Amino acid sequence: MKGLILLFRFMTRLPIGFDPKFDSDELGKGMRFFPVVGMVIGLVLFAAFWLLGYIIYSPMVMAVLLVIIEVVLTGGLHLDGLADTFDGIFSYRSKQKMLDIMKDSRLGTNGGLVLILYFFLKVALLVEASNSSPVIMPIMLLLSPVIARLNSVVNCGSAPYARATGMGKTFVDHTDGLAVLIATIITAIFVGGAAYLFVIPYEILIVIPVVMILGYLFAKLMTRKIGGITGDTLGAVVEISEIIAMLGMYILAR
């Protein structure tokens, strides 16, 4: 429980009343429950969708506002990792130079481009989902944060940490096959429960293994490029997986 609370405090900007003493081991062990963080974020976005629906009638405005709300909920933590990862990987330098670039707080051209493309694609998917069916956008908002965070657990369990030290190292050190299995079961139960509750075809569960396979391949690519994963690549895989999950749900819903 302490690890989960620490995970909420570290990975979100949600107001958590209880402030436990920081413990890196407990934080690392909490990684197996990372999809639970996604559940809370998804539920907040889901609620925001229905509340805003009473005053916002434009799908475009709705999509932009919901994307902004999600950024506020996470503090842009994973987006920072996404930008840093693309700045480093697409610099085509040595492994060490890539790691140095990723650690640099400045935003480069590749990082800026990927953020622009990310937001365009995310808003477009939400708008198109809204035009396709009134229930698809809220389902995307509810489920994609959960599936995306499962992939972060997959990465921690399938690749070494690229640096000798770093905050992300505690997650890698405490994530094994059992942790990945627990995270997968939590995600599958949540997605399956949502499918049952909202009368959605259970084919939506196919999105989970597809995203996991792509996440595993991403971890192997990072291992080949920089010798493993880092806190930045963990943030990147969350954001990339969320887009893939949304795209998968959009395709299945059509």
PDB file of C-alpha atoms in Angstrom:
ATOM      1  CA  MET A   1       0.000   0.000   0.000  1.00  0.00           C
ATOM      2  CA  LYS A   2       2.855   2.360   0.827  1.00  0.00           C
ATOM      3  CA  GLY A   3       4.472   1.617  -2.540  1.00  0.00           C
ATOM      4  CA  LEU A   4       1.220   2.408  -4.347  1.00  0.00           C
ATOM      5  CA  ILE A   5       0.818   5.717  -2.510  1.00  0.00           C
ATOM      6  CA  LEU A   6       4.421   6.629  -3.303  1.00  0.00           C
ATOM      7  CA  LEU A   7       3.740   5.740  -6.938  1.00  0.00           C
ATOM      8  CA  PHE A   8       0.767   8.124  -7.003  1.00  0.00           C
ATOM      9  CA  ARG A   9       2.872  10.900  -5.480  1.00  0.00           C
ATOM     10  CA  PHE A  10       5.767  10.300  -7.853  1.00  0.00           C
ATOM     11  CA  MET A  11       3.821   9.720 -11.098  1.00  0.00           C
ATOM     12  CA  THR A  12       0.873  12.110 -10.759  1.00  0.00           C
ATOM     13  CA  ARG A  13      -0.121  15.512  -9.425  1.00  0.00           C
ATOM     14  CA  LEU A  14      -3.224  14.105  -7.766  1.00  0.00           C
ATOM     15  CA  PRO A  15      -3.715  15.379  -4.186  1.00  0.00           C
ATOM     16  CA  ILE A  16      -2.866  12.464  -1.899  1.00  0.00           C
ATOM     17  CA  GLY A  17      -3.650  13.249   1.740  1.00  0.00           C
ATOM     18  CA  PHE A  18      -1.224  10.731   3.222  1.00  0.00           C
ATOM     19  CA  ASP A  19       2.461  11.606   2.779  1.00  0.00           C
ATOM     20  CA  PRO A  20       4.568   8.520   3.603  1.00  0.00           C
ATOM     21  CA  LYS A  21       8.312   8.691   4.121  1.00  0.00           C
ATOM     22  CA  PHE A  22      10.108   8.130   0.831  1.00  0.00           C
ATOM     23  CA  ASP A  23      11.416   4.589   0.408  1.00  0.00           C
ATOM     24  CA  SER A  24      12.960   3.698  -2.959  1.00  0.00           C
ATOM     25  CA  ASP A  25      12.466  -0.043  -2.389  1.00  0.00           C
ATOM     26  CA  GLU A  26       8.768   0.382  -1.610  1.00  0.00           C
ATOM     27  CA  LEU A  27       8.402   2.666  -4.634  1.00  0.00           C
ATOM     28  CA  GLY A  28      10.047   0.058  -6.856  1.00  0.00           C
ATOM     29  CA  LYS A  29       7.819  -2.728  -5.536  1.00  0.00           C
ATOM     30  CA  GLY A  30       4.797  -0.552  -6.247  1.00  0.00           C
ATOM     31  CA  MET A  31       5.511  -0.629 -10.001  1.00  0.00           C
ATOM     32  CA  ARG A  32       3.438  -3.821 -10.377  1.00  0.00           C
ATOM     33  CA  PHE A  33       0.404  -1.733  -9.450  1.00  0.00           C
ATOM     34  CA  PHE A  34       1.131   1.039 -11.939  1.00  0.00           C
ATOM     35  CA  PRO A  35      -2.055   0.209 -13.921  1.00  0.00           C
ATOM     36  CA  VAL A  36      -4.019   1.227 -10.801  1.00  0.00           C
ATOM     37  CA  VAL A  37      -2.601   4.745 -11.239  1.00  0.00           C
ATOM     38  CA  GLY A  38      -3.873   4.594 -14.811  1.00  0.00           C
ATOM     39  CA  MET A  39      -7.306   3.550 -13.533  1.00  0.00           C
ATOM     40  CA  VAL A  40      -7.604   6.633 -11.340  1.00  0.00           C
ATOM     41  CA  ILE A  41      -6.434   8.910 -14.154  1.00  0.00           C
ATOM     42  CA  GLY A  42      -8.864   7.189 -16.542  1.00  0.00           C
ATOM     43  CA  LEU A  43     -11.768   7.588 -14.100  1.00  0.00           C
ATOM     44  CA  VAL A  44     -10.998  11.296 -13.644  1.00  0.00           C
ATOM     45  CA  LEU A  45     -10.905  11.803 -17.424  1.00  0.00           C
ATOM     46  CA  PHE A  46     -14.085   9.749 -17.810  1.00  0.00           C
ATOM     47  CA  ALA A  47     -15.870  11.907 -15.223  1.00  0.00           C
ATOM     48  CA  ALA A  48     -14.511  15.098 -16.803  1.00  0.00           C
ATOM     49  CA  PHE A  49     -15.898  14.004 -20.175  1.00  0.00           C
ATOM     50  CA  TRP A  50     -19.428  13.647 -18.839  1.00  0.00           C
ATOM     51  CA  LEU A  51     -19.291  16.850 -16.797  1.00  0.00           C
ATOM     52  CA  LEU A  52     -17.925  18.904 -19.677  1.00  0.00           C
ATOM     53  CA  GLY A  53     -20.544  17.344 -21.945  1.00  0.00           C
ATOM     54  CA  TYR A  54     -23.179  19.564 -20.333  1.00  0.00           C
ATOM     55  CA  ILE A  55     -21.479  22.753 -21.494  1.00  0.00           C
ATOM     56  CA  ILE A  56     -19.147  21.760 -24.367  1.00  0.00           C
ATOM     57  CA  TYR A  57     -20.729  20.648 -27.637  1.00  0.00           C
ATOM     58  CA  SER A  58     -17.729  20.760 -29.955  1.00  0.00           C
ATOM     59  CA  PRO A  59     -15.798  17.447 -30.176  1.00  0.00           C
ATOM     60  CA  MET A  60     -12.617  19.379 -30.988  1.00  0.00           C
ATOM     61  CA  VAL A  61     -12.866  21.668 -27.963  1.00  0.00           C
ATOM     62  CA  MET A  62     -13.779  18.691 -25.780  1.00  0.00           C
ATOM     63  CA  ALA A  63     -10.772  16.680 -26.994  1.00  0.00           C
ATOM     64  CA  VAL A  64      -8.329  19.549 -26.427  1.00  0.00           C
ATOM     65  CA  LEU A  65      -9.652  20.221 -22.916  1.00  0.00           C
ATOM     66  CA  LEU A  66      -9.421  16.552 -21.955  1.00  0.00           C
ATOM     67  CA  VAL A  67      -5.847  16.296 -23.238  1.00  0.00           C
ATOM     68  CA  ILE A  68      -4.968  19.367 -21.163  1.00  0.00           C
ATOM     69  CA  ILE A  69      -6.586  17.819 -18.087  1.00  0.00           C
ATOM     70  CA  GLU A  70      -4.523  14.659 -18.540  1.00  0.00           C
ATOM     71  CA  VAL A  71      -1.323  16.704 -18.822  1.00  0.00           C
ATOM     72  CA  VAL A  72      -2.228  18.502 -15.584  1.00  0.00           C
ATOM     73  CA  LEU A  73      -2.933  15.172 -13.834  1.00  0.00           C
ATOM     74  CA  THR A  74       0.510  13.789 -14.708  1.00  0.00           C
ATOM     75  CA  GLY A  75       2.419  17.068 -14.588  1.00  0.00           C
ATOM     76  CA  GLY A  76       3.728  16.319 -18.081  1.00  0.00           C
ATOM     77  CA  LEU A  77       6.157  13.825 -16.536  1.00  0.00           C
ATOM     78  CA  HIS A  78       5.853  11.195 -19.262  1.00  0.00           C
ATOM     79  CA  LEU A  79       5.778  13.802 -22.029  1.00  0.00           C
ATOM     80  CA  ASP A  80       9.143  15.053 -20.817  1.00  0.00           C
ATOM     81  CA  GLY A  81      10.449  11.492 -21.113  1.00  0.00           C
ATOM     82  CA  LEU A  82       8.984  11.172 -24.600  1.00  0.00           C
ATOM     83  CA  ALA A  83      10.714  14.347 -25.803  1.00  0.00           C
ATOM     84  CA  ASP A  84      14.042  13.487 -24.159  1.00  0.00           C
ATOM     85  CA  THR A  85      13.984   9.960 -25.600  1.00  0.00           C
ATOM     86  CA  PHE A  86      13.447  11.161 -29.149  1.00  0.00           C
ATOM     87  CA  ASP A  87      16.098  13.853 -28.762  1.00  0.00           C
ATOM     88  CA  GLY A  88      18.590  11.198 -27.694  1.00  0.00           C
ATOM     89  CA  ILE A  89      17.714   8.257 -29.923  1.00  0.00           C
ATOM     90  CA  PHE A  90      17.420  10.300 -33.103  1.00  0.00           C
ATOM     91  CA  SER A  91      20.685  12.109 -32.526  1.00  0.00           C
ATOM     92  CA  TYR A  92      22.395   9.014 -34.024  1.00  0.00           C
ATOM     93  CA  ARG A  93      25.350   9.422 -31.686  1.00  0.00           C
ATOM     94  CA  SER A  94      27.163   6.914 -29.482  1.00  0.00           C
ATOM     95  CA  LYS A  95      25.283   5.220 -26.634  1.00  0.00           C
ATOM     96  CA  GLN A  96      26.859   7.451 -24.014  1.00  0.00           C
ATOM     97  CA  LYS A  97      26.193  10.599 -26.021  1.00  0.00           C
ATOM     98  CA  MET A  98      22.551   9.563 -26.447  1.00  0.00           C
ATOM     99  CA  LEU A  99      22.253   9.121 -22.692  1.00  0.00           C
ATOM    100  CA  ASP A 100      23.849  12.518 -22.108  1.00  0.00           C
ATOM    101  CA  ILE A 101      21.426  14.186 -24.524  1.00  0.00           C
ATOM    102  CA  MET A 102      18.459  12.489 -22.829  1.00  0.00           C
ATOM    103  CA  LYS A 103      19.648  13.795 -19.468  1.00  0.00           C
ATOM    104  CA  ASP A 104      19.908  17.357 -20.807  1.00  0.00           C
ATOM    105  CA  SER A 105      16.894  19.392 -19.653  1.00  0.00           C
ATOM    106  CA  ARG A 106      16.798  21.430 -22.866  1.00  0.00           C
ATOM    107  CA  LEU A 107      14.259  20.548 -25.558  1.00  0.00           C
ATOM    108  CA  GLY A 108      15.724  19.665 -28.945  1.00  0.00           C
ATOM    109  CA  THR A 109      14.218  19.649 -32.432  1.00  0.00           C
ATOM    110  CA  ASN A 110      13.289  15.950 -32.387  1.00  0.00           C
ATOM    111  CA  GLY A 111      11.697  16.284 -28.970  1.00  0.00           C
ATOM    112  CA  GLY A 112       9.669  19.289 -30.092  1.00  0.00           C
ATOM    113  CA  LEU A 113       8.523  17.523 -33.249  1.00  0.00           C
ATOM    114  CA  VAL A 114       7.399  14.374 -31.455  1.00  0.00           C
ATOM    115  CA  LEU A 115       5.363  16.421 -28.965  1.00  0.00           C
ATOM    116  CA  ILE A 116       3.615  18.297 -31.781  1.00  0.00           C
ATOM    117  CA  LEU A 117       2.841  15.073 -33.638  1.00  0.00           C
ATOM    118  CA  TYR A 118       1.740  13.396 -30.398  1.00  0.00           C
ATOM    119  CA  PHE A 119      -0.814  16.075 -29.553  1.00  0.00           C
ATOM    120  CA  PHE A 120      -2.114  16.291 -33.129  1.00  0.00           C
ATOM    121  CA  LEU A 121      -2.642  12.524 -33.291  1.00  0.00           C
ATOM    122  CA  LYS A 122      -4.198  12.266 -29.834  1.00  0.00           C
ATOM    123  CA  VAL A 123      -6.693  15.057 -30.425  1.00  0.00           C
ATOM    124  CA  ALA A 124      -7.508  13.688 -33.894  1.00  0.00           C
ATOM    125  CA  LEU A 125      -8.187  10.206 -32.495  1.00  0.00           C
ATOM    126  CA  LEU A 126     -10.492  11.579 -29.793  1.00  0.00           C
ATOM    127  CA  VAL A 127     -12.397  13.768 -32.260  1.00  0.00           C
ATOM    128  CA  GLU A 128     -12.805  10.945 -34.793  1.00  0.00           C
ATOM    129  CA  ALA A 129     -13.889   8.579 -32.015  1.00  0.00           C
ATOM    130  CA  SER A 130     -16.530  11.084 -30.938  1.00  0.00           C
ATOM    131  CA  ASN A 131     -17.795  11.396 -34.504  1.00  0.00           C
ATOM    132  CA  SER A 132     -17.882   7.610 -34.874  1.00  0.00           C
ATOM    133  CA  SER A 133     -19.803   6.808 -31.686  1.00  0.00           C
ATOM    134  CA  PRO A 134     -20.682   8.841 -28.562  1.00  0.00           C
ATOM    135  CA  VAL A 135     -19.370   6.093 -26.267  1.00  0.00           C
ATOM    136  CA  ILE A 136     -15.949   5.530 -27.857  1.00  0.00           C
ATOM    137  CA  MET A 137     -14.241   8.736 -26.684  1.00  0.00           C
ATOM    138  CA  PRO A 138     -15.020   8.185 -22.970  1.00  0.00           C
ATOM    139  CA  ILE A 139     -13.987   4.522 -23.261  1.00  0.00           C
ATOM    140  CA  MET A 140     -10.667   5.579 -24.799  1.00  0.00           C
ATOM    141  CA  LEU A 141     -10.137   8.049 -21.957  1.00  0.00           C
ATOM    142  CA  LEU A 142     -10.992   5.424 -19.353  1.00  0.00           C
ATOM    143  CA  LEU A 143      -8.938   2.494 -20.648  1.00  0.00           C
ATOM    144  CA  SER A 144      -5.908   3.836 -22.526  1.00  0.00           C
ATOM    145  CA  PRO A 145      -4.115   5.217 -19.415  1.00  0.00           C
ATOM    146  CA  VAL A 146      -4.388   1.773 -17.787  1.00  0.00           C
ATOM    147  CA  ILE A 147      -3.074  -0.187 -20.779  1.00  0.00           C
ATOM    148  CA  ALA A 148      -0.290   2.355 -21.313  1.00  0.00           C
ATOM    149  CA  ARG A 149       0.990   1.994 -17.766  1.00  0.00           C
ATOM    150  CA  LEU A 150       0.971  -1.779 -18.057  1.00  0.00           C
ATOM    151  CA  ASN A 151       3.586  -1.359 -20.785  1.00  0.00           C
ATOM    152  CA  SER A 152       5.833   0.531 -18.401  1.00  0.00           C
ATOM    153  CA  VAL A 153       5.785  -2.548 -16.156  1.00  0.00           C
ATOM    154  CA  VAL A 154       6.547  -4.739 -19.185  1.00  0.00           C
ATOM    155  CA  ASN A 155       9.573  -2.577 -19.983  1.00  0.00           C
ATOM    156  CA  CYS A 156      10.874  -2.736 -16.410  1.00  0.00           C
ATOM    157  CA  GLY A 157      10.553  -6.512 -16.440  1.00  0.00           C
ATOM    158  CA  SER A 158      12.174  -7.138 -19.808  1.00  0.00           C
ATOM    159  CA  ALA A 159      15.197  -4.820 -20.024  1.00  0.00           C
ATOM    160  CA  PRO A 160      18.117  -3.739 -17.827  1.00  0.00           C
ATOM    161  CA  TYR A 161      18.593  -0.198 -16.623  1.00  0.00           C
ATOM    162  CA  ALA A 162      20.924   1.707 -18.949  1.00  0.00           C
ATOM    163  CA  ARG A 163      22.642   3.771 -16.265  1.00  0.00           C
ATOM    164  CA  ALA A 164      24.468   2.806 -13.098  1.00  0.00           C
ATOM    165  CA  THR A 165      22.128   4.978 -11.020  1.00  0.00           C
ATOM    166  CA  GLY A 166      18.862   6.798 -11.499  1.00  0.00           C
ATOM    167  CA  MET A 167      15.319   6.970 -10.170  1.00  0.00           C
ATOM    168  CA  GLY A 168      14.096   4.489 -12.775  1.00  0.00           C
ATOM    169  CA  LYS A 169      16.591   1.875 -11.580  1.00  0.00           C
ATOM    170  CA  THR A 170      14.504   1.061  -8.522  1.00  0.00           C
ATOM    171  CA  PHE A 171      11.587   0.121 -10.783  1.00  0.00           C
ATOM    172  CA  VAL A 172      13.749  -2.206 -12.887  1.00  0.00           C
ATOM    173  CA  ASP A 173      15.345  -3.796  -9.826  1.00  0.00           C
ATOM    174  CA  HIS A 174      11.978  -4.669  -8.278  1.00  0.00           C
ATOM    175  CA  THR A 175      10.057  -5.756 -11.381  1.00  0.00           C
ATOM    176  CA  ASP A 176      10.142  -9.405 -12.419  1.00  0.00           C
ATOM    177  CA  GLY A 177       7.895 -11.794 -14.319  1.00  0.00           C
ATOM    178  CA  LEU A 178       5.469 -12.054 -11.401  1.00  0.00           C
ATOM    179  CA  ALA A 179       5.128  -8.271 -11.258  1.00  0.00           C
ATOM    180  CA  VAL A 180       4.346  -8.174 -14.993  1.00  0.00           C
ATOM    181  CA  LEU A 181       1.759 -10.947 -14.522  1.00  0.00           C
ATOM    182  CA  ILE A 182       0.075  -9.075 -11.658  1.00  0.00           C
ATOM    183  CA  ALA A 183      -0.059  -5.854 -13.689  1.00  0.00           C
ATOM    184  CA  THR A 184      -1.457  -7.752 -16.687  1.00  0.00           C
ATOM    185  CA  ILE A 185      -4.209  -9.393 -14.614  1.00  0.00           C
ATOM    186  CA  ILE A 186      -5.186  -6.050 -13.065  1.00  0.00           C
ATOM    187  CA  THR A 187      -5.379  -4.452 -16.515  1.00  0.00           C
ATOM    188  CA  ALA A 188      -7.330  -7.335 -18.081  1.00  0.00           C
ATOM    189  CA  ILE A 189      -9.887  -7.351 -15.252  1.00  0.00           C
ATOM    190  CA  PHE A 190     -10.405  -3.600 -15.531  1.00  0.00           C
ATOM    191  CA  VAL A 191     -10.732  -3.607 -19.328  1.00  0.00           C
ATOM    192  CA  GLY A 192     -12.972  -6.681 -19.277  1.00  0.00           C
ATOM    193  CA  GLY A 193     -15.123  -5.140 -16.555  1.00  0.00           C
ATOM    194  CA  ALA A 194     -15.497  -1.943 -18.561  1.00  0.00           C
ATOM    195  CA  ALA A 195     -16.453  -3.965 -21.644  1.00  0.00           C
ATOM    196  CA  TYR A 196     -19.138  -5.764 -19.631  1.00  0.00           C
ATOM    197  CA  LEU A 197     -20.439  -2.610 -17.957  1.00  0.00           C
ATOM    198  CA  PHE A 198     -20.659  -0.525 -21.134  1.00  0.00           C
ATOM    199  CA  VAL A 199     -21.713  -3.407 -23.384  1.00  0.00           C
ATOM    200  CA  ILE A 200     -18.582  -3.213 -25.538  1.00  0.00           C
ATOM    201  CA  PRO A 201     -17.433  -6.252 -27.553  1.00  0.00           C
ATOM    202  CA  TYR A 202     -14.828  -8.242 -25.616  1.00  0.00           C
ATOM    203  CA  GLU A 203     -12.591  -8.030 -28.704  1.00  0.00           C
ATOM    204  CA  ILE A 204     -11.314  -4.844 -27.081  1.00  0.00           C
ATOM    205  CA  LEU A 205      -9.167  -7.111 -24.886  1.00  0.00           C
ATOM    206  CA  ILE A 206      -7.063  -7.836 -27.995  1.00  0.00           C
ATOM    207  CA  VAL A 207      -5.577  -4.366 -27.585  1.00  0.00           C
ATOM    208  CA  ILE A 208      -3.764  -5.483 -24.410  1.00  0.00           C
ATOM    209  CA  PRO A 209      -1.472  -8.191 -25.887  1.00  0.00           C
ATOM    210  CA  VAL A 210      -0.862  -6.125 -29.035  1.00  0.00           C
ATOM    211  CA  VAL A 211       0.296  -3.135 -26.985  1.00  0.00           C
ATOM    212  CA  MET A 212       2.364  -5.387 -24.701  1.00  0.00           C
ATOM    213  CA  ILE A 213       4.193  -6.977 -27.644  1.00  0.00           C
ATOM    214  CA  LEU A 214       4.991  -3.570 -29.107  1.00  0.00           C
ATOM    215  CA  GLY A 215       6.126  -2.388 -25.676  1.00  0.00           C
ATOM    216  CA  TYR A 216       8.416  -5.392 -25.343  1.00  0.00           C
ATOM    217  CA  LEU A 217       9.919  -4.638 -28.760  1.00  0.00           C
ATOM    218  CA  PHE A 218      10.419  -1.019 -27.702  1.00  0.00           C
ATOM    219  CA  ALA A 219      12.354  -2.190 -24.633  1.00  0.00           C
ATOM    220  CA  LYS A 220      14.570  -4.391 -26.806  1.00  0.00           C
ATOM    221  CA  LEU A 221      15.159  -1.501 -29.210  1.00  0.00           C
ATOM    222  CA  MET A 222      16.226   0.733 -26.315  1.00  0.00           C
ATOM    223  CA  THR A 223      18.531  -2.014 -25.065  1.00  0.00           C
ATOM    224  CA  ARG A 224      20.179  -2.194 -28.474  1.00  0.00           C
ATOM    225  CA  LYS A 225      20.440   1.585 -28.789  1.00  0.00           C
ATOM    226  CA  ILE A 226      21.516   2.662 -25.307  1.00  0.00           C
ATOM    227  CA  GLY A 227      22.058  -0.551 -23.344  1.00  0.00           C
ATOM    228  CA  GLY A 228      18.688  -0.640 -21.590  1.00  0.00           C
ATOM    229  CA  ILE A 229      15.830   1.551 -20.473  1.00  0.00           C
ATOM    230  CA  THR A 230      15.859   4.778 -18.453  1.00  0.00           C
ATOM    231  CA  GLY A 231      13.310   6.912 -16.651  1.00  0.00           C
ATOM    232  CA  ASP A 232      12.902   8.874 -19.874  1.00  0.00           C
ATOM    233  CA  THR A 233      12.185   5.792 -22.002  1.00  0.00           C
ATOM    234  CA  LEU A 234       9.676   4.607 -19.387  1.00  0.00           C
ATOM    235  CA  GLY A 235       7.862   7.913 -19.815  1.00  0.00           C
ATOM    236  CA  ALA A 236       8.083   7.602 -23.580  1.00  0.00           C
ATOM    237  CA  VAL A 237       6.625   4.094 -23.620  1.00  0.00           C
ATOM    238  CA  VAL A 238       3.646   5.263 -21.549  1.00  0.00           C
ATOM    239  CA  GLU A 239       2.774   8.023 -24.021  1.00  0.00           C
ATOM    240  CA  ILE A 240       3.426   5.907 -27.135  1.00  0.00           C
ATOM    241  CA  SER A 241       1.415   2.998 -25.709  1.00  0.00           C
ATOM    242  CA  GLU A 242      -1.501   5.286 -24.916  1.00  0.00           C
ATOM    243  CA  ILE A 243      -1.657   6.434 -28.532  1.00  0.00           C
ATOM    244  CA  ILE A 244      -1.426   2.827 -29.790  1.00  0.00           C
ATOM    245  CA  ALA A 245      -4.154   1.705 -27.368  1.00  0.00           C
ATOM    246  CA  MET A 246      -6.428   4.538 -28.495  1.00  0.00           C
ATOM    247  CA  LEU A 247      -5.757   3.721 -32.143  1.00  0.00           C
ATOM    248  CA  GLY A 248      -6.547   0.051 -31.519  1.00  0.00           C
ATOM    249  CA  MET A 249      -9.830   0.880 -29.797  1.00  0.00           C
ATOM    250  CA  TYR A 250     -10.762   3.287 -32.588  1.00  0.00           C
ATOM    251  CA  ILE A 251     -10.118   0.612 -35.250  1.00  0.00           C
ATOM    252  CA  LEU A 252     -12.087  -2.043 -33.353  1.00  0.00           C
ATOM    253  CA  ALA A 253     -15.002   0.338 -32.813  1.00  0.00           C
ATOM    254  CA  ARG A 254     -15.451   1.094 -36.510  1.00  0.00           C
TER     255      ARG A 254
END
